[in-house]
Coordinates of C-alpha atoms in Angstrom, one line a residue:
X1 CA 0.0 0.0 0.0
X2 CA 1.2 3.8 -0.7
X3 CA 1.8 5.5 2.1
X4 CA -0.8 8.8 2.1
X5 CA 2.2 12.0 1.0
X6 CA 1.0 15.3 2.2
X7 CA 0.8 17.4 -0.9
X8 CA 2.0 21.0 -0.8
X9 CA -1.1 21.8 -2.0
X10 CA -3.3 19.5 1.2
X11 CA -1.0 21.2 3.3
X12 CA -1.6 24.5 3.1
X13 CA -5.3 24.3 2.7
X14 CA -4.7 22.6 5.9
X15 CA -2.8 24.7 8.0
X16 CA -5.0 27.7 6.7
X17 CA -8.5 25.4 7.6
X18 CA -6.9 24.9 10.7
X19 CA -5.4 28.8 11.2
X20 CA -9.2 29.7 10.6
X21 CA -11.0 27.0 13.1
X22 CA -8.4 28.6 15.8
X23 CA -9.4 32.1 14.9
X24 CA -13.2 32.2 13.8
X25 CA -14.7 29.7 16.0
X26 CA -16.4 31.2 19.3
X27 CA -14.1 31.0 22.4
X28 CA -15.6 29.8 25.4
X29 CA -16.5 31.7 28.5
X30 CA -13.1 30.8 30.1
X31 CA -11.2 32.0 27.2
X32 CA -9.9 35.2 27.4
X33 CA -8.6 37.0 23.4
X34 CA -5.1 37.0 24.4
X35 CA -5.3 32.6 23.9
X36 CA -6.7 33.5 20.9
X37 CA -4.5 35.7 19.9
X38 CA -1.8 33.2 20.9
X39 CA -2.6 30.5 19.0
X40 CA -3.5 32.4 15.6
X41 CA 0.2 33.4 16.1
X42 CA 1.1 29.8 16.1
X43 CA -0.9 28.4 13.1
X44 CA 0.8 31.6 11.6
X45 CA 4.8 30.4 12.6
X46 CA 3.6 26.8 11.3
X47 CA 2.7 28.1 7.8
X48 CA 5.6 30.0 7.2
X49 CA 7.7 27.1 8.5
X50 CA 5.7 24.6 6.1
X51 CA 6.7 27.1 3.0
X52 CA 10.1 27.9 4.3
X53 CA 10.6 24.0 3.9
X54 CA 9.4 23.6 0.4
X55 CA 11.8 26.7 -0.7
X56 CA 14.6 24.8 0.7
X57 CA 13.7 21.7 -1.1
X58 CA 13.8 23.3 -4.8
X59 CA 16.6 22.8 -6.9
X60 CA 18.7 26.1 -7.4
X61 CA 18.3 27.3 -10.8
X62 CA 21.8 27.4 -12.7
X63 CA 23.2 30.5 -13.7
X64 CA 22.1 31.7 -17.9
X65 CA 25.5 32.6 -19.6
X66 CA 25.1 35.7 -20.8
X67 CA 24.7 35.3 -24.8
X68 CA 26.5 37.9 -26.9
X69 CA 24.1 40.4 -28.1
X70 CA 24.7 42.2 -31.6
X71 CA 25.6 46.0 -31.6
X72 CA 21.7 46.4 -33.3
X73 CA 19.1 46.2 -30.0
X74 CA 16.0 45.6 -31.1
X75 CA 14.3 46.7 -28.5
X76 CA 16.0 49.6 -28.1
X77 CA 15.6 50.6 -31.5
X78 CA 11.9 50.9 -31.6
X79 CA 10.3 54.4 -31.3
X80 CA 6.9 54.5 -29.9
X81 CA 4.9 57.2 -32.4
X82 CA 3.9 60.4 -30.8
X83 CA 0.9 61.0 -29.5
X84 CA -0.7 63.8 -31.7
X85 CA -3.5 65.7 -29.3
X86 CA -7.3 66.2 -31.2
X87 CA -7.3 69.6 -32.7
X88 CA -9.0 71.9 -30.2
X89 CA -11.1 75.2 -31.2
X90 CA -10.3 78.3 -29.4
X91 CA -12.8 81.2 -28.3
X92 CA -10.5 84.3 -30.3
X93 CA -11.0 87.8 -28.9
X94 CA -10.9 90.3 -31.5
X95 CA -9.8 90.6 -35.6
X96 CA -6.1 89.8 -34.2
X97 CA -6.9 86.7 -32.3
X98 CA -8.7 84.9 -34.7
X99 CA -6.4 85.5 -37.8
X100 CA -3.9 84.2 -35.3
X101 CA -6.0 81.1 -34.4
X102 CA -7.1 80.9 -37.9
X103 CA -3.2 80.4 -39.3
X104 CA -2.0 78.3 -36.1
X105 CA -4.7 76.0 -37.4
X106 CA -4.0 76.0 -40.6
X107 CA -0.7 74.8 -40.6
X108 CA -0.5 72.4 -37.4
X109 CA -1.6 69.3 -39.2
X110 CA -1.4 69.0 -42.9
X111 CA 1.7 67.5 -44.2
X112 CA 1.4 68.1 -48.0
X113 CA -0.6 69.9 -50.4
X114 CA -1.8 73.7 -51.1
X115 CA -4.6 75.6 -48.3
X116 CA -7.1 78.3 -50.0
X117 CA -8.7 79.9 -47.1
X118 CA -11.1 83.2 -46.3
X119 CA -13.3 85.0 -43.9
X120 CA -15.3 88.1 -44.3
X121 CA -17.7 89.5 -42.1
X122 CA -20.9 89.9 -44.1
X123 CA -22.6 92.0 -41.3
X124 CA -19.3 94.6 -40.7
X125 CA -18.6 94.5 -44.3
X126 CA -14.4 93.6 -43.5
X127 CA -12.1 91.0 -44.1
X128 CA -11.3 89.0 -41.2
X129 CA -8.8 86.3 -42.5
X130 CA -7.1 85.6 -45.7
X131 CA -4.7 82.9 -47.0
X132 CA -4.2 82.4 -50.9
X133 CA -7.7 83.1 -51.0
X134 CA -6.7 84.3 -54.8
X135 CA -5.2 80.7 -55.8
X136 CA -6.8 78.9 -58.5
X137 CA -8.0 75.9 -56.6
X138 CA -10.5 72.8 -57.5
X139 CA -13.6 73.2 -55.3
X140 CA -14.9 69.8 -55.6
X141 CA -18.4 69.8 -54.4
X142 CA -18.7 73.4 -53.3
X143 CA -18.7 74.4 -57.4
X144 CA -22.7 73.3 -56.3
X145 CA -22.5 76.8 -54.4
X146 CA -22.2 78.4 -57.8
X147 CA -24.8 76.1 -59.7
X148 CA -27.0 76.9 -57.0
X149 CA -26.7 80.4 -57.4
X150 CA -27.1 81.1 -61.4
X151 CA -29.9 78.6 -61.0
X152 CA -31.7 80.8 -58.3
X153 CA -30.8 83.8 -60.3
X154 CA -31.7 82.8 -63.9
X155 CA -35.1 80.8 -63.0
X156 CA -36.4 81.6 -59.3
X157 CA -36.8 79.8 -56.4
X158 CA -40.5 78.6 -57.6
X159 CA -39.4 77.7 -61.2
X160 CA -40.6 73.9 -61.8
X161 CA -39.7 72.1 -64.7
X162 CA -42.1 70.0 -67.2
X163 CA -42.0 66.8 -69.3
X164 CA -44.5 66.5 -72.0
X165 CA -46.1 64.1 -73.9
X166 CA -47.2 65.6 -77.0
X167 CA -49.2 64.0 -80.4
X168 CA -47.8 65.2 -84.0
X169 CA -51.2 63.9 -85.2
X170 CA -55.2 64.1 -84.9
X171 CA -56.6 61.8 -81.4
X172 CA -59.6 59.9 -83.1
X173 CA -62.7 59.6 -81.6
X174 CA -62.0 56.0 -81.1
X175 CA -58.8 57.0 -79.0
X176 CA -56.7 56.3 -81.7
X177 CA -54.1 58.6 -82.4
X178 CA -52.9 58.9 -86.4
X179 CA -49.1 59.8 -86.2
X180 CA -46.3 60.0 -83.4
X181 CA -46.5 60.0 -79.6
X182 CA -43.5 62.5 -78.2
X183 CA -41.9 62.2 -74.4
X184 CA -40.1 65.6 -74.4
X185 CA -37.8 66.6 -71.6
X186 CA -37.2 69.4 -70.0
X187 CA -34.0 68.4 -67.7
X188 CA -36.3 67.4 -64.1
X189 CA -34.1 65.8 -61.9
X190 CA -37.0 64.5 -60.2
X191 CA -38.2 61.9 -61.6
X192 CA -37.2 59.2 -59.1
X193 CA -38.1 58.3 -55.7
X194 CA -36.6 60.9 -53.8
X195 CA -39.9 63.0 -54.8
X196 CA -42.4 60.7 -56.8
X197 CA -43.6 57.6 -54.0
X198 CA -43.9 54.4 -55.6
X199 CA -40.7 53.1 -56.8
X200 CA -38.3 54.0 -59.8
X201 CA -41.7 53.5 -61.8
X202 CA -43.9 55.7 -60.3
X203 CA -43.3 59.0 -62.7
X204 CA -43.4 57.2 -65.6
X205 CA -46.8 55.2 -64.3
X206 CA -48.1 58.8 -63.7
X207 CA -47.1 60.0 -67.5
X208 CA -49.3 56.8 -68.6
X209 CA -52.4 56.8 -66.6
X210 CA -52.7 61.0 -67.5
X211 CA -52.8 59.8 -71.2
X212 CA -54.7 57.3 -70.7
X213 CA -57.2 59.6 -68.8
X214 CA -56.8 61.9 -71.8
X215 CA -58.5 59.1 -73.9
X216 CA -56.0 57.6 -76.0
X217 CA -56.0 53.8 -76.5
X218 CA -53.3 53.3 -79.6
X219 CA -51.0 55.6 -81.5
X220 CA -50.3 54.2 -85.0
X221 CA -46.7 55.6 -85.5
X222 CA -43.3 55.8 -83.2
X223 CA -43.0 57.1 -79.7
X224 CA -40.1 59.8 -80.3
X225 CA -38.1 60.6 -76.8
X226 CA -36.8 64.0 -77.2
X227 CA -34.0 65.1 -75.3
X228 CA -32.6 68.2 -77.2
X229 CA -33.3 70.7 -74.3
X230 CA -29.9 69.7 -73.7
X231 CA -26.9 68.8 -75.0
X232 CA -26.3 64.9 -76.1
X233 CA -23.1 65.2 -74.7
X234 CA -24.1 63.0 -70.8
X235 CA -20.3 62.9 -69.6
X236 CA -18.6 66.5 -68.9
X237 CA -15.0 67.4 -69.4
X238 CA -13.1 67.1 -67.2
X239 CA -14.4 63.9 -65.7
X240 CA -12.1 60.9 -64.8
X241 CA -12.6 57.9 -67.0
X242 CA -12.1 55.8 -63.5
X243 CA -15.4 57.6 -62.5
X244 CA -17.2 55.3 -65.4
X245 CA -20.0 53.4 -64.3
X246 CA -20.1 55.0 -60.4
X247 CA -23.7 56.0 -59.5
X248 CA -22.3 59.2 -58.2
X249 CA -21.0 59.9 -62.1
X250 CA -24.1 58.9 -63.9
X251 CA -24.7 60.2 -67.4
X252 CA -27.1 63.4 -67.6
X253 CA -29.6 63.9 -70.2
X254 CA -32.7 66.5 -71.0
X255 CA -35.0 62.9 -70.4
X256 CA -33.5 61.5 -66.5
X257 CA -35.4 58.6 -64.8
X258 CA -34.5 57.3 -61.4
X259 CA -31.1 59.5 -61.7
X260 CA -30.3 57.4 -64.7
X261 CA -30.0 54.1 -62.7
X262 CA -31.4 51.0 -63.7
X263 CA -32.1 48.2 -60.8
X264 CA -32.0 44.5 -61.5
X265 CA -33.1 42.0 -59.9
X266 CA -32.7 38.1 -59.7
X267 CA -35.8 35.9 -58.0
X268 CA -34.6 32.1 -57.6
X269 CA -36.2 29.5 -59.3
X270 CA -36.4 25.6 -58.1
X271 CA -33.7 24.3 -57.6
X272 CA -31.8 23.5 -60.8
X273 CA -33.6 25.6 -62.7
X274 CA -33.5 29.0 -64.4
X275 CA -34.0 32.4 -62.4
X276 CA -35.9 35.1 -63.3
X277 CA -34.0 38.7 -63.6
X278 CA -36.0 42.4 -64.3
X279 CA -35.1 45.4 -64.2
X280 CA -37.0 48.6 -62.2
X281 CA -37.9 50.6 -63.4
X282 CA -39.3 48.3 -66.5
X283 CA -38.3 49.5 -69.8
X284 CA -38.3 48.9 -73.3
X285 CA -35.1 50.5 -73.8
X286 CA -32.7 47.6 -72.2
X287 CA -32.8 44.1 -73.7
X288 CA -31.8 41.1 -71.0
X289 CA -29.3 38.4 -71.7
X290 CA -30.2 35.8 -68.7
X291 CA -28.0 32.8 -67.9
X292 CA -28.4 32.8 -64.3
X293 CA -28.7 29.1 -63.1
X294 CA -30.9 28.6 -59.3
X295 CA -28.9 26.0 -56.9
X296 CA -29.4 24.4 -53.6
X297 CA -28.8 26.6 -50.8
X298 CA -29.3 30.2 -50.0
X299 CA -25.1 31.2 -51.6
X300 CA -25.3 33.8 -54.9
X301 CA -22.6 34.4 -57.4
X302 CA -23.9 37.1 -60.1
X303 CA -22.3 39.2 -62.2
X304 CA -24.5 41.8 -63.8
X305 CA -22.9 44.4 -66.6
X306 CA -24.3 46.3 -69.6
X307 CA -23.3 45.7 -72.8
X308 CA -23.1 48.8 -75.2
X309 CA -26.3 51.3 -74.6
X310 CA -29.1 48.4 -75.1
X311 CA -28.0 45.0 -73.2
X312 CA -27.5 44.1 -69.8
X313 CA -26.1 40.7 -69.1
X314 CA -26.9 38.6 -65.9
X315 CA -24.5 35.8 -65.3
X316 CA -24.2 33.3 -62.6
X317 CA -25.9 31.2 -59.9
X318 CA -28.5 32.6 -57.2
X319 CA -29.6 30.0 -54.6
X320 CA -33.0 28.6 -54.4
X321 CA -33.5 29.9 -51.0
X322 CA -31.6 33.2 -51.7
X323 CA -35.4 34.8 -52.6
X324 CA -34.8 38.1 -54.6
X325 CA -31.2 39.8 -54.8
X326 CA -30.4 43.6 -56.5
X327 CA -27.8 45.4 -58.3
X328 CA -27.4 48.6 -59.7
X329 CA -26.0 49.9 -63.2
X330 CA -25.0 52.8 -64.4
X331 CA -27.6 54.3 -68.0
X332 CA -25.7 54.4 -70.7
X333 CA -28.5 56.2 -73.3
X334 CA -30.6 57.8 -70.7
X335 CA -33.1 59.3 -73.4
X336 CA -34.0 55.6 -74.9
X337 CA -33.9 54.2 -71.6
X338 CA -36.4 56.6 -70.0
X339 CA -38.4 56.5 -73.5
X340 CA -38.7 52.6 -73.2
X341 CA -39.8 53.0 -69.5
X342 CA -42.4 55.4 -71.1
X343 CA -43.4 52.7 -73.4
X344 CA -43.5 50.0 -70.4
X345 CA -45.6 52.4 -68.5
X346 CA -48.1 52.7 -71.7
X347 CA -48.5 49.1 -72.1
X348 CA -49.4 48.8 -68.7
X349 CA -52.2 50.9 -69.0
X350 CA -53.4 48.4 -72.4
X351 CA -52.0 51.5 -74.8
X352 CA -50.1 50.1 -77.9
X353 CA -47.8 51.5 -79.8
X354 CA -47.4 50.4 -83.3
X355 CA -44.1 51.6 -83.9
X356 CA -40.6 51.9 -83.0
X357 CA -39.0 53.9 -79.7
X358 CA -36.4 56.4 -81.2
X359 CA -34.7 59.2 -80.2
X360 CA -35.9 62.6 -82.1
X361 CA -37.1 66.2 -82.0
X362 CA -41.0 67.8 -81.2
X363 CA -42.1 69.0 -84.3
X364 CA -43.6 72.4 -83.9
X365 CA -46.7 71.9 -84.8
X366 CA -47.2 68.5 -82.1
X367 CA -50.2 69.4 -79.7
X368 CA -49.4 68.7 -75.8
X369 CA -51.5 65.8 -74.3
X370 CA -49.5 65.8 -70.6
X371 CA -47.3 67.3 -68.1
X372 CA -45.9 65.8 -65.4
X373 CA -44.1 69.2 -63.2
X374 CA -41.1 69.0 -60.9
X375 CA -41.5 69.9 -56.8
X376 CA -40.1 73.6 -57.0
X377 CA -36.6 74.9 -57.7
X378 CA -35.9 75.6 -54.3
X379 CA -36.4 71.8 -53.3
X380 CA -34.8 70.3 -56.1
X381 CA -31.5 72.4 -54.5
X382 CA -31.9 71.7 -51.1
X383 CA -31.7 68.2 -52.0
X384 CA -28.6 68.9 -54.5
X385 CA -26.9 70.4 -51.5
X386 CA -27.9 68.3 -48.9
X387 CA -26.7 65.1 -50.3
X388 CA -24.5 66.5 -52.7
X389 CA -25.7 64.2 -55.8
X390 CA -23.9 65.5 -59.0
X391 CA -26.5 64.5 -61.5
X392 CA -28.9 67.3 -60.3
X393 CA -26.3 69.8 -60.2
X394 CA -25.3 68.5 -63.9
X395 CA -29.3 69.4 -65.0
X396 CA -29.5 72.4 -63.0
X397 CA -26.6 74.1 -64.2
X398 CA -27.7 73.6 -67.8
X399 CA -30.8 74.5 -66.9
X400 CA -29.9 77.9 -65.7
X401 CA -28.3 78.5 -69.4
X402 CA -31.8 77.6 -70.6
X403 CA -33.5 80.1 -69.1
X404 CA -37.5 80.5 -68.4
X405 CA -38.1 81.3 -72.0
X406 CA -36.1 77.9 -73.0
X407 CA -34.5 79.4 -75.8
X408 CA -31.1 78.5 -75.1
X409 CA -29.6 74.8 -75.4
X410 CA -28.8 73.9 -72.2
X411 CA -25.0 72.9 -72.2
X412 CA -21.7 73.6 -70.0
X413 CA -20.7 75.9 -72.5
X414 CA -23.7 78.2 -72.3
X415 CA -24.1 77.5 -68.6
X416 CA -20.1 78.5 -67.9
X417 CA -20.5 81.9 -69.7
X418 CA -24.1 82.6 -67.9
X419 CA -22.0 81.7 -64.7
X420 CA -18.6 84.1 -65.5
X421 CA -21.2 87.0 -66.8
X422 CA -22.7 86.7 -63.1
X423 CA -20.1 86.6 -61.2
X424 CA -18.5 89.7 -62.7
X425 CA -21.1 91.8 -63.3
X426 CA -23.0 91.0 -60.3
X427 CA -21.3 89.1 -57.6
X428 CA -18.2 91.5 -58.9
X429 CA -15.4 88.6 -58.7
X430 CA -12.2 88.9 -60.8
X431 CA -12.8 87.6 -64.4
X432 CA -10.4 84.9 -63.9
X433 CA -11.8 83.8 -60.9
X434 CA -14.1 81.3 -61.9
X435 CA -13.5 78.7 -65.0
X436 CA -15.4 75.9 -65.2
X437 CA -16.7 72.7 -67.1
X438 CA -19.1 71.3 -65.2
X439 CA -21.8 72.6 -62.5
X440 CA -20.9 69.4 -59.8
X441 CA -17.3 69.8 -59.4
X442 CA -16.6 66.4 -60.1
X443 CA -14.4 67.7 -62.8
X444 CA -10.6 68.0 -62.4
X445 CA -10.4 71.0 -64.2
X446 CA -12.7 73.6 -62.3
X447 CA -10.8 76.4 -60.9
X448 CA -12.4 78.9 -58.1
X449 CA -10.5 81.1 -55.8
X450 CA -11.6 81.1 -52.1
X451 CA -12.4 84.8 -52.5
X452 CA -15.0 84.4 -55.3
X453 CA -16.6 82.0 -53.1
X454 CA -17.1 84.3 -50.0
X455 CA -18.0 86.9 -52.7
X456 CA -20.7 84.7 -53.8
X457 CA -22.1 83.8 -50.3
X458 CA -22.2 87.9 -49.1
X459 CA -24.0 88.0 -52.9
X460 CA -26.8 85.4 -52.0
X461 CA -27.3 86.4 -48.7
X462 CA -28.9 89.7 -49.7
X463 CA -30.6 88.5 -53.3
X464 CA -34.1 88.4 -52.9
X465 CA -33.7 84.3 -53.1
X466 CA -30.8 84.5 -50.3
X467 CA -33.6 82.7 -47.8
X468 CA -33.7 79.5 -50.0
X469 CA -29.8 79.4 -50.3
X470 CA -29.2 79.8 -47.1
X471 CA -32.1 76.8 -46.7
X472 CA -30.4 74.6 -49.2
X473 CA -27.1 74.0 -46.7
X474 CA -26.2 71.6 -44.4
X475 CA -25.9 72.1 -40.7
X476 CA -23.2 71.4 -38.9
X477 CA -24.1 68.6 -36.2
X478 CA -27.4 68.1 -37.4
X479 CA -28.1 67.4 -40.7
X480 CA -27.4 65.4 -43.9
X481 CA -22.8 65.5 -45.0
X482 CA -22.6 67.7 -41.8
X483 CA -24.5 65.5 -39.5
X484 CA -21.4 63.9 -37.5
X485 CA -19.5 67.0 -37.6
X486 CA -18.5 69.7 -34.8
X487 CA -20.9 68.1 -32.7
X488 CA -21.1 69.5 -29.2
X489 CA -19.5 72.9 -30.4
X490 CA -20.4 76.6 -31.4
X491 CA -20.7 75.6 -34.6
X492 CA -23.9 72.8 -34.1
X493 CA -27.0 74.3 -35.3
X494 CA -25.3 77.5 -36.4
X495 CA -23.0 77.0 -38.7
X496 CA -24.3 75.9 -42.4
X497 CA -22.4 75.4 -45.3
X498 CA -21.5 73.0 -48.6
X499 CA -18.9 69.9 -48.6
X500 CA -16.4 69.2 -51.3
X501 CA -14.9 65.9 -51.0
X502 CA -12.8 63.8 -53.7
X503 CA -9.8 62.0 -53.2
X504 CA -7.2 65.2 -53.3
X505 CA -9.8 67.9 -52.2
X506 CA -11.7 68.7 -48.9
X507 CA -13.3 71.7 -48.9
X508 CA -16.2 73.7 -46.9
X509 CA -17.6 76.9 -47.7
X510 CA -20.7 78.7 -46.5
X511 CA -22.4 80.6 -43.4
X512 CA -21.6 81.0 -39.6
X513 CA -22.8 83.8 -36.7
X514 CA -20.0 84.6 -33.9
X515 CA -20.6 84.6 -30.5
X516 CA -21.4 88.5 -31.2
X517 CA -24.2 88.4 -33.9
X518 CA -21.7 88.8 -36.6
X519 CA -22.8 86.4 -39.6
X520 CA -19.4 85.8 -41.3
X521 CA -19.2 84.2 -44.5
X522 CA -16.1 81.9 -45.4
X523 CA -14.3 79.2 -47.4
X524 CA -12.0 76.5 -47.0
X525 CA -10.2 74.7 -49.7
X526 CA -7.5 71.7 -49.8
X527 CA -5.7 70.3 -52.9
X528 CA -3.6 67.5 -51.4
X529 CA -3.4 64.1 -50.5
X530 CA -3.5 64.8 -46.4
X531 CA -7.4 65.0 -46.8
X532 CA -7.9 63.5 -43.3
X533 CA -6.1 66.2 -41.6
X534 CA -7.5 69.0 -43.4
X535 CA -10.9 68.0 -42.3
X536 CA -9.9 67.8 -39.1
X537 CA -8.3 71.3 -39.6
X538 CA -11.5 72.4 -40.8
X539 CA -14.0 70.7 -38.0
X540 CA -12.1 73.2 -35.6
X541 CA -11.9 76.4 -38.0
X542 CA -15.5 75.6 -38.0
X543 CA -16.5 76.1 -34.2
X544 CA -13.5 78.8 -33.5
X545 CA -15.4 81.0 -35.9
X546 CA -18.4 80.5 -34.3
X547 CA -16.9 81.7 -30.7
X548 CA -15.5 84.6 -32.5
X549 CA -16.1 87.5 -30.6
X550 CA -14.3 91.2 -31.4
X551 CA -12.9 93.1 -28.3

């Protein structure tokens, strides 16, 4: 039989079980606390003997020889990066202050590229801060500023715009309709669901049911979709070729529907069998080549890409209990695509058309069935500038060269020169100032100077539409691309003012009122590739404006 070895482990449970019997257990009425006392003390000398023994029984470690380290320490040759403290606002006390805060700023973050910066005070009438605010810079999204403005200026805060249908023939009594049925555009941005409920359909639904209302059951020749209000040309200048196919760089035309974005969608079949794709909205102006095979399972592997203006090609496998999956793509003929929803829409509504869909003009003599009108100006910008979507900057700014009387071809051309007449003549900027090529800034070649911006702002503030610009901006802390900035600042709620972002420009340029009353009007530009920074530089320009205060 082993003999029973009294573990370390038994052994000091032990001597502690038997350290607290001696201590917690209730003396009796002889006992006085000093035997107490006396033997904790000894259940105390017994435990440190017991552990005093076990130390003496371990085998002394043997001394490490010392390995001959290389000249190189790697440990000491690591440096610990340096803790770089948030940029912090400041509350400047008079003109001198906050140009001083203003250029400290400025300069403690960005490593690289070229600032463009200025402050007026609209209500004073002075300059409070300046810094190459006459270099030729790319705005990015704050060109919207000025595409807001001429648009304001040239067609009012009320203007709405209209597509047509129109008849180049006599309606029978029989509903018939001997010649052509005409969709004409008139550049809306609208037409998608950001204002019409009911899906990327819905407008085009609408267009249908009013002709059909309007008695017309056939039309014995083509439905024309005319989209010469502007020009053909859907991609401006300037525009990056990577930019292809983004939904943010979608193709404008006079004829837009759902922003010129077509949706489609894959339902599983059974298992083993063909899946069904469609597109939203439905059109007549996309053909679908479908090899999308349904599996077992719930995985999906599709590729979806147009081919040319007319195809879109939907590849893969979708599993059977995958249900419905979407994609997006990019319009490539916006005019025959919107015309073909048209033509969906009509069929819907049991109205044929015996002819082909092609792109053409309104003859003069074509007598108007149908309107469908926008929401107002002002709404169409506020939305521009609250999300910052190019395509409705891209319609508005042509737009503006149109005019109310619609005599003008809407193009960049006509829109740029509309643009440098009003800046000169009106806003009084340099004539170099502002050059142009598009009205979203998305193109690499727009040049502004910081200085024609804050010229522009002091403009709108007092033009009789200055109300619904001011309207149209985000607000810092609160709404839309300023939402998450300068939160639990001066600036939240106050200051309010347009984004530019690309991948070499941050810029911010609009509104703000100091701690005094002042409303000061500024902008901030950065061309460089330390975007990250400079917004950071900017989220605390921002709020030291705002607690601006003059001696």
């Amino acid at each position: 039989m082993t003999p029973f070895r009294l573990t370390s482990t038994v052994r000091r449970r032990s001597l502690a079980l038997f350290a607290g019997l001696l201590i917690v257990a209730p003396p009796h009425a002889e006992a006085s606390a000093a035997s107490v006392a006396a033997s904790a003390t000894a259940a105390t000398a017994l435990a440190m003997q017991s552990r005093a023994t076990r130390q003496s029984k371990r085998p002394t470690p043997k001394k490490k020889t010392p390995t001959k380290r290389s000249t190189r320490s790697t440990r000491a040759g690591r440096t610990r990066a340096p803790i770089i403290p948030v940029l912090r606002f400041t509350s400047p006390r008079g003109e001198a202050a906050l140009t001083s805060d203003l250029t400290t700023l400025l300069g403690s973050r960005t490593r690289n590229g070229e600032w463009g910066a200025m402050v007026i005070s609209i209500t004073r009438g002075d300059t409070l801060f300046a810094h190459g605010a006459d270099s030729k810079m790319v705005p990015a999204s704050t060109m919207k500023l000025f595409t807001s403005a001429i648009a304001f200026e040239k067609l009012g805060p009320e203007h709405t715009f209209s597509t047509d249908v129109l008849r180049d023939g006599p309606l029978e009594a029989n509903g018939v309709v001997r010649g052509d049925l005409v969709l004409r555009g008139d550049g809306d941005p609208s037409m998608s669901p950001r204002f019409v409920r009911g899906g990327p359909d819905a407008s085009m639904t609408m267009l249908a049911r009013f002709v059909a209302g309007a008695g017309i059951k056939r039309v014995t020749g083509d439905l024309v979709a005319d989209a010469s209000a502007l020009e053909m040309r859907g991609i401006p200048e300037g525009w990056l070729t990577r930019y292809a196919g983004a939904g943010y760089a979608a193709p404008f035309s006079a004829l837009t529907l759902n922003e010129n974005i077509v949706i489609v969608g894959i339902t599983a079949g059974g298992a083993g069998g063909a899946a069904t794709v469609f597109l939203e909205p439905a059109t007549r102006g996309l053909t679908i080549t479908n090899t999308v095979r349904t599996v077992a399972g719930s995985s999906t592997r599709i590729s979806a890409h147009r081919v040319g203006n007319d195809r879109v090609v939907v590849s893969g496998v979708i599993g059977a209990r995958a249900g419905t999956v979407r994609y997006q793509l990019v319009v490539g003929d916006p005019a025959t695509f919107t015309g073909g929803a048209f033509r969906a829409a009509l069929e819907a509504q049991g109205i044929t058309v015996d002819g082909a869909l092609r792109v053409g003009r309104t003859p003069d003599n074509a007598t108007l069935i149908t309107s469908l009108p926008s929401p107002p100006l002002a709404r169409l910008i506020s939305t521009m500038n609250r999300e910052s979507i190019n395509i409705f900057a891209e319609l508005l700014f042509r737009g503006a060269a149109r005019g109310t009387d619609k005599q003008t071809l809407g193009s960049a051309e006509n829109a740029s020169a509309t643009l440098h007449e009003f800046m000169v003549r009106q806003v009084g900027a340099a004539p170099d100032a502002v050059s142009v090529t598009d009205g979203s800034g998305l193109s690499v070649l727009d040049r502004v100077t910081p200085r024609s911006l804050v010229q522009l702002l002091a403009h709108a503030h007092r033009a009789p539409w200055g109300s619904a610009f001011h309207a149209s901006l985000p607000v810092a802390g609160e709404s839309e691309l300023l939402r998450n900035r300068m939160r639990a600042t001066p600036a939240q709620g106050n200051l309010h003012a347009k984004t530019g972002t690309t991948n070499e420009v941050i810029g911010l340029s609009g509104y703000v009122t100091a701690e005094n009353g002042e409303i000061l009007a500024f902008a901030f530009l950065y061309n460089g590739k330390d975007r990250w920074h400079a917004r950071e530089t900017i989220d605390a320009m921002g709020p030291t404006m705002a607690a601006f205060s003059r001696e």
